[in-house]
Amino acid sequence: MATKKADKDADNLAAVLEKIPQMFGEDADIGLRMHDIILQAAPELKPRLWYGMPGYARGRSKPVLVFIRKDDYLTFGLTEKANLLIDESTPDNLIPNAWFLKTDLNEATEARMAEIVRAAVG
């Protein structure tokens, strides 16, 4: 049983690592760095494809908490299953759950992403 689970986890990881260069194109190095940041911040997360994009969940049959994608912008986001950061001090009822990356990753952006991931997995 453990071997099948390990094999499935390895297959899922391979699928994500194959998808990132396809999806991110010339920004593949940024996509791979985003992948690394997520897994370094929360090593318990298991990567898998989720609606055709890299997603990260606590296990194979658990809901995806964090995802990355590339359309016009690089996107880093959380699903409704994540431990969302709710700022009670704001007058609105909006909860931030996705961020566009303007340019290349820098140290501050990497640190903020890691902080968000750690909070998301609670």
mmCIF file of C-alpha atoms in Angstrom:
data_model
loop_
_atom_site.group_PDB
_atom_site.id
_atom_site.type_symbol
_atom_site.label_atom_id
_atom_site.label_comp_id
_atom_site.label_asym_id
_atom_site.label_seq_id
_atom_site.Cartn_x
_atom_site.Cartn_y
_atom_site.Cartn_z
ATOM 1 C CA MET A 1 0.000 0.000 0.000
ATOM 2 C CA ALA A 2 2.722 2.489 0.945
ATOM 3 C CA THR A 3 4.534 1.765 -2.300
ATOM 4 C CA LYS A 4 1.436 2.550 -4.362
ATOM 5 C CA LYS A 5 0.918 5.789 -2.434
ATOM 6 C CA ALA A 6 4.584 6.736 -2.874
ATOM 7 C CA ASP A 7 4.355 5.872 -6.578
ATOM 8 C CA LYS A 8 1.242 8.031 -6.982
ATOM 9 C CA ASP A 9 2.885 10.923 -5.116
ATOM 10 C CA ALA A 10 5.955 10.594 -7.367
ATOM 11 C CA ASP A 11 3.738 10.484 -10.483
ATOM 12 C CA ASN A 12 1.860 13.593 -9.322
ATOM 13 C CA LEU A 13 5.114 15.446 -8.650
ATOM 14 C CA ALA A 14 6.452 14.462 -12.081
ATOM 15 C CA ALA A 15 3.234 15.689 -13.736
ATOM 16 C CA VAL A 16 3.520 19.060 -11.969
ATOM 17 C CA LEU A 17 7.201 19.423 -12.864
ATOM 18 C CA GLU A 18 6.344 18.632 -16.490
ATOM 19 C CA LYS A 19 3.386 21.031 -16.539
ATOM 20 C CA ILE A 20 5.217 24.075 -15.151
ATOM 21 C CA PRO A 21 7.523 24.568 -18.190
ATOM 22 C CA GLN A 22 4.576 23.933 -20.542
ATOM 23 C CA MET A 23 2.304 26.406 -18.772
ATOM 24 C CA PHE A 24 4.861 29.053 -17.825
ATOM 25 C CA GLY A 25 6.888 29.012 -21.075
ATOM 26 C CA GLU A 26 9.671 31.596 -20.932
ATOM 27 C CA ASP A 27 8.828 32.140 -17.250
ATOM 28 C CA ALA A 28 9.366 28.459 -16.387
ATOM 29 C CA ASP A 29 12.212 29.292 -14.013
ATOM 30 C CA ILE A 30 9.865 31.553 -12.036
ATOM 31 C CA GLY A 31 7.179 28.847 -11.994
ATOM 32 C CA LEU A 32 9.686 26.301 -10.715
ATOM 33 C CA ARG A 33 10.866 28.748 -8.051
ATOM 34 C CA MET A 34 7.243 29.331 -6.965
ATOM 35 C CA HIS A 35 6.851 25.540 -6.725
ATOM 36 C CA ASP A 36 9.974 25.335 -4.547
ATOM 37 C CA ILE A 37 8.834 28.180 -2.283
ATOM 38 C CA ILE A 38 5.489 26.473 -1.674
ATOM 39 C CA LEU A 39 7.087 23.134 -0.799
ATOM 40 C CA GLN A 40 9.795 24.703 1.366
ATOM 41 C CA ALA A 41 7.193 26.707 3.290
ATOM 42 C CA ALA A 42 4.932 23.664 3.791
ATOM 43 C CA PRO A 43 6.778 20.399 3.084
ATOM 44 C CA GLU A 44 3.676 18.412 4.024
ATOM 45 C CA LEU A 45 1.885 19.605 0.884
ATOM 46 C CA LYS A 46 1.656 17.169 -2.011
ATOM 47 C CA PRO A 47 1.776 18.608 -5.539
ATOM 48 C CA ARG A 48 -0.704 17.435 -8.166
ATOM 49 C CA LEU A 49 -2.424 18.785 -11.228
ATOM 50 C CA TRP A 50 -5.650 20.569 -10.346
ATOM 51 C CA TYR A 51 -7.840 21.694 -13.246
ATOM 52 C CA GLY A 52 -4.731 21.438 -15.418
ATOM 53 C CA MET A 53 -2.552 23.665 -13.235
ATOM 54 C CA PRO A 54 -0.107 22.919 -10.424
ATOM 55 C CA GLY A 55 -1.953 22.536 -7.130
ATOM 56 C CA TYR A 56 -0.775 21.668 -3.636
ATOM 57 C CA ALA A 57 -2.811 19.717 -1.063
ATOM 58 C CA ARG A 58 -2.235 17.912 2.235
ATOM 59 C CA GLY A 59 -2.693 14.582 0.466
ATOM 60 C CA ARG A 60 -3.832 12.908 -2.748
ATOM 61 C CA SER A 61 -7.501 12.836 -1.761
ATOM 62 C CA LYS A 62 -7.486 16.149 0.113
ATOM 63 C CA PRO A 63 -8.631 19.455 -1.368
ATOM 64 C CA VAL A 64 -6.069 21.692 -3.025
ATOM 65 C CA LEU A 65 -5.087 24.634 -0.814
ATOM 66 C CA VAL A 66 -2.563 26.511 -2.983
ATOM 67 C CA PHE A 67 -2.219 26.808 -6.763
ATOM 68 C CA ILE A 68 -0.069 28.561 -9.354
ATOM 69 C CA ARG A 69 -0.833 29.327 -12.982
ATOM 70 C CA LYS A 70 0.122 31.549 -15.861
ATOM 71 C CA ASP A 71 -2.183 33.372 -18.181
ATOM 72 C CA ASP A 72 -1.390 36.994 -18.936
ATOM 73 C CA TYR A 73 0.146 37.215 -15.459
ATOM 74 C CA LEU A 74 1.739 34.727 -13.117
ATOM 75 C CA THR A 75 -0.850 33.867 -10.475
ATOM 76 C CA PHE A 76 -0.397 32.539 -6.955
ATOM 77 C CA GLY A 77 -3.616 31.685 -5.160
ATOM 78 C CA LEU A 78 -5.451 29.923 -2.377
ATOM 79 C CA THR A 79 -8.659 27.926 -2.609
ATOM 80 C CA GLU A 80 -11.591 28.224 -0.235
ATOM 81 C CA LYS A 81 -10.254 25.134 1.581
ATOM 82 C CA ALA A 82 -7.151 27.023 2.744
ATOM 83 C CA ASN A 83 -6.892 28.784 6.079
ATOM 84 C CA LEU A 84 -7.624 32.208 4.609
ATOM 85 C CA LEU A 85 -6.173 35.347 6.137
ATOM 86 C CA ILE A 86 -9.140 37.435 7.236
ATOM 87 C CA ASP A 87 -8.392 41.015 8.204
ATOM 88 C CA GLU A 88 -11.205 41.963 10.582
ATOM 89 C CA SER A 89 -10.003 45.579 10.671
ATOM 90 C CA THR A 90 -11.152 46.330 7.117
ATOM 91 C CA PRO A 91 -14.677 47.682 6.555
ATOM 92 C CA ASP A 92 -15.315 45.393 3.564
ATOM 93 C CA ASN A 93 -16.045 41.665 3.476
ATOM 94 C CA LEU A 94 -13.439 40.723 0.861
ATOM 95 C CA ILE A 95 -10.886 38.016 1.633
ATOM 96 C CA PRO A 96 -7.619 38.079 -0.360
ATOM 97 C CA ASN A 97 -6.974 34.733 -2.017
ATOM 98 C CA ALA A 98 -5.026 35.386 -5.222
ATOM 99 C CA TRP A 99 -2.085 37.523 -6.236
ATOM 100 C CA PHE A 100 -0.620 38.455 -9.602
ATOM 101 C CA LEU A 101 3.130 38.643 -9.901
ATOM 102 C CA LYS A 102 4.145 41.888 -11.634
ATOM 103 C CA THR A 103 7.680 40.947 -12.508
ATOM 104 C CA ASP A 104 10.373 38.529 -11.483
ATOM 105 C CA LEU A 105 10.471 37.115 -7.963
ATOM 106 C CA ASN A 106 12.506 39.074 -5.465
ATOM 107 C CA GLU A 107 13.432 38.301 -1.875
ATOM 108 C CA ALA A 108 10.478 40.200 -0.402
ATOM 109 C CA THR A 109 8.007 38.479 -2.737
ATOM 110 C CA GLU A 110 9.432 35.045 -1.945
ATOM 111 C CA ALA A 111 9.207 35.743 1.793
ATOM 112 C CA ARG A 112 5.596 36.947 1.472
ATOM 113 C CA MET A 113 4.618 33.886 -0.585
ATOM 114 C CA ALA A 114 6.141 31.572 2.021
ATOM 115 C CA GLU A 115 4.307 33.438 4.797
ATOM 116 C CA ILE A 116 0.990 33.098 2.933
ATOM 117 C CA VAL A 117 1.543 29.368 2.334
ATOM 118 C CA ARG A 118 2.409 28.715 5.983
ATOM 119 C CA ALA A 119 -0.739 30.563 7.083
ATOM 120 C CA ALA A 120 -2.858 28.770 4.457
ATOM 121 C CA VAL A 121 -1.962 25.325 5.762
ATOM 122 C CA GLY A 122 -2.409 26.538 9.347
#
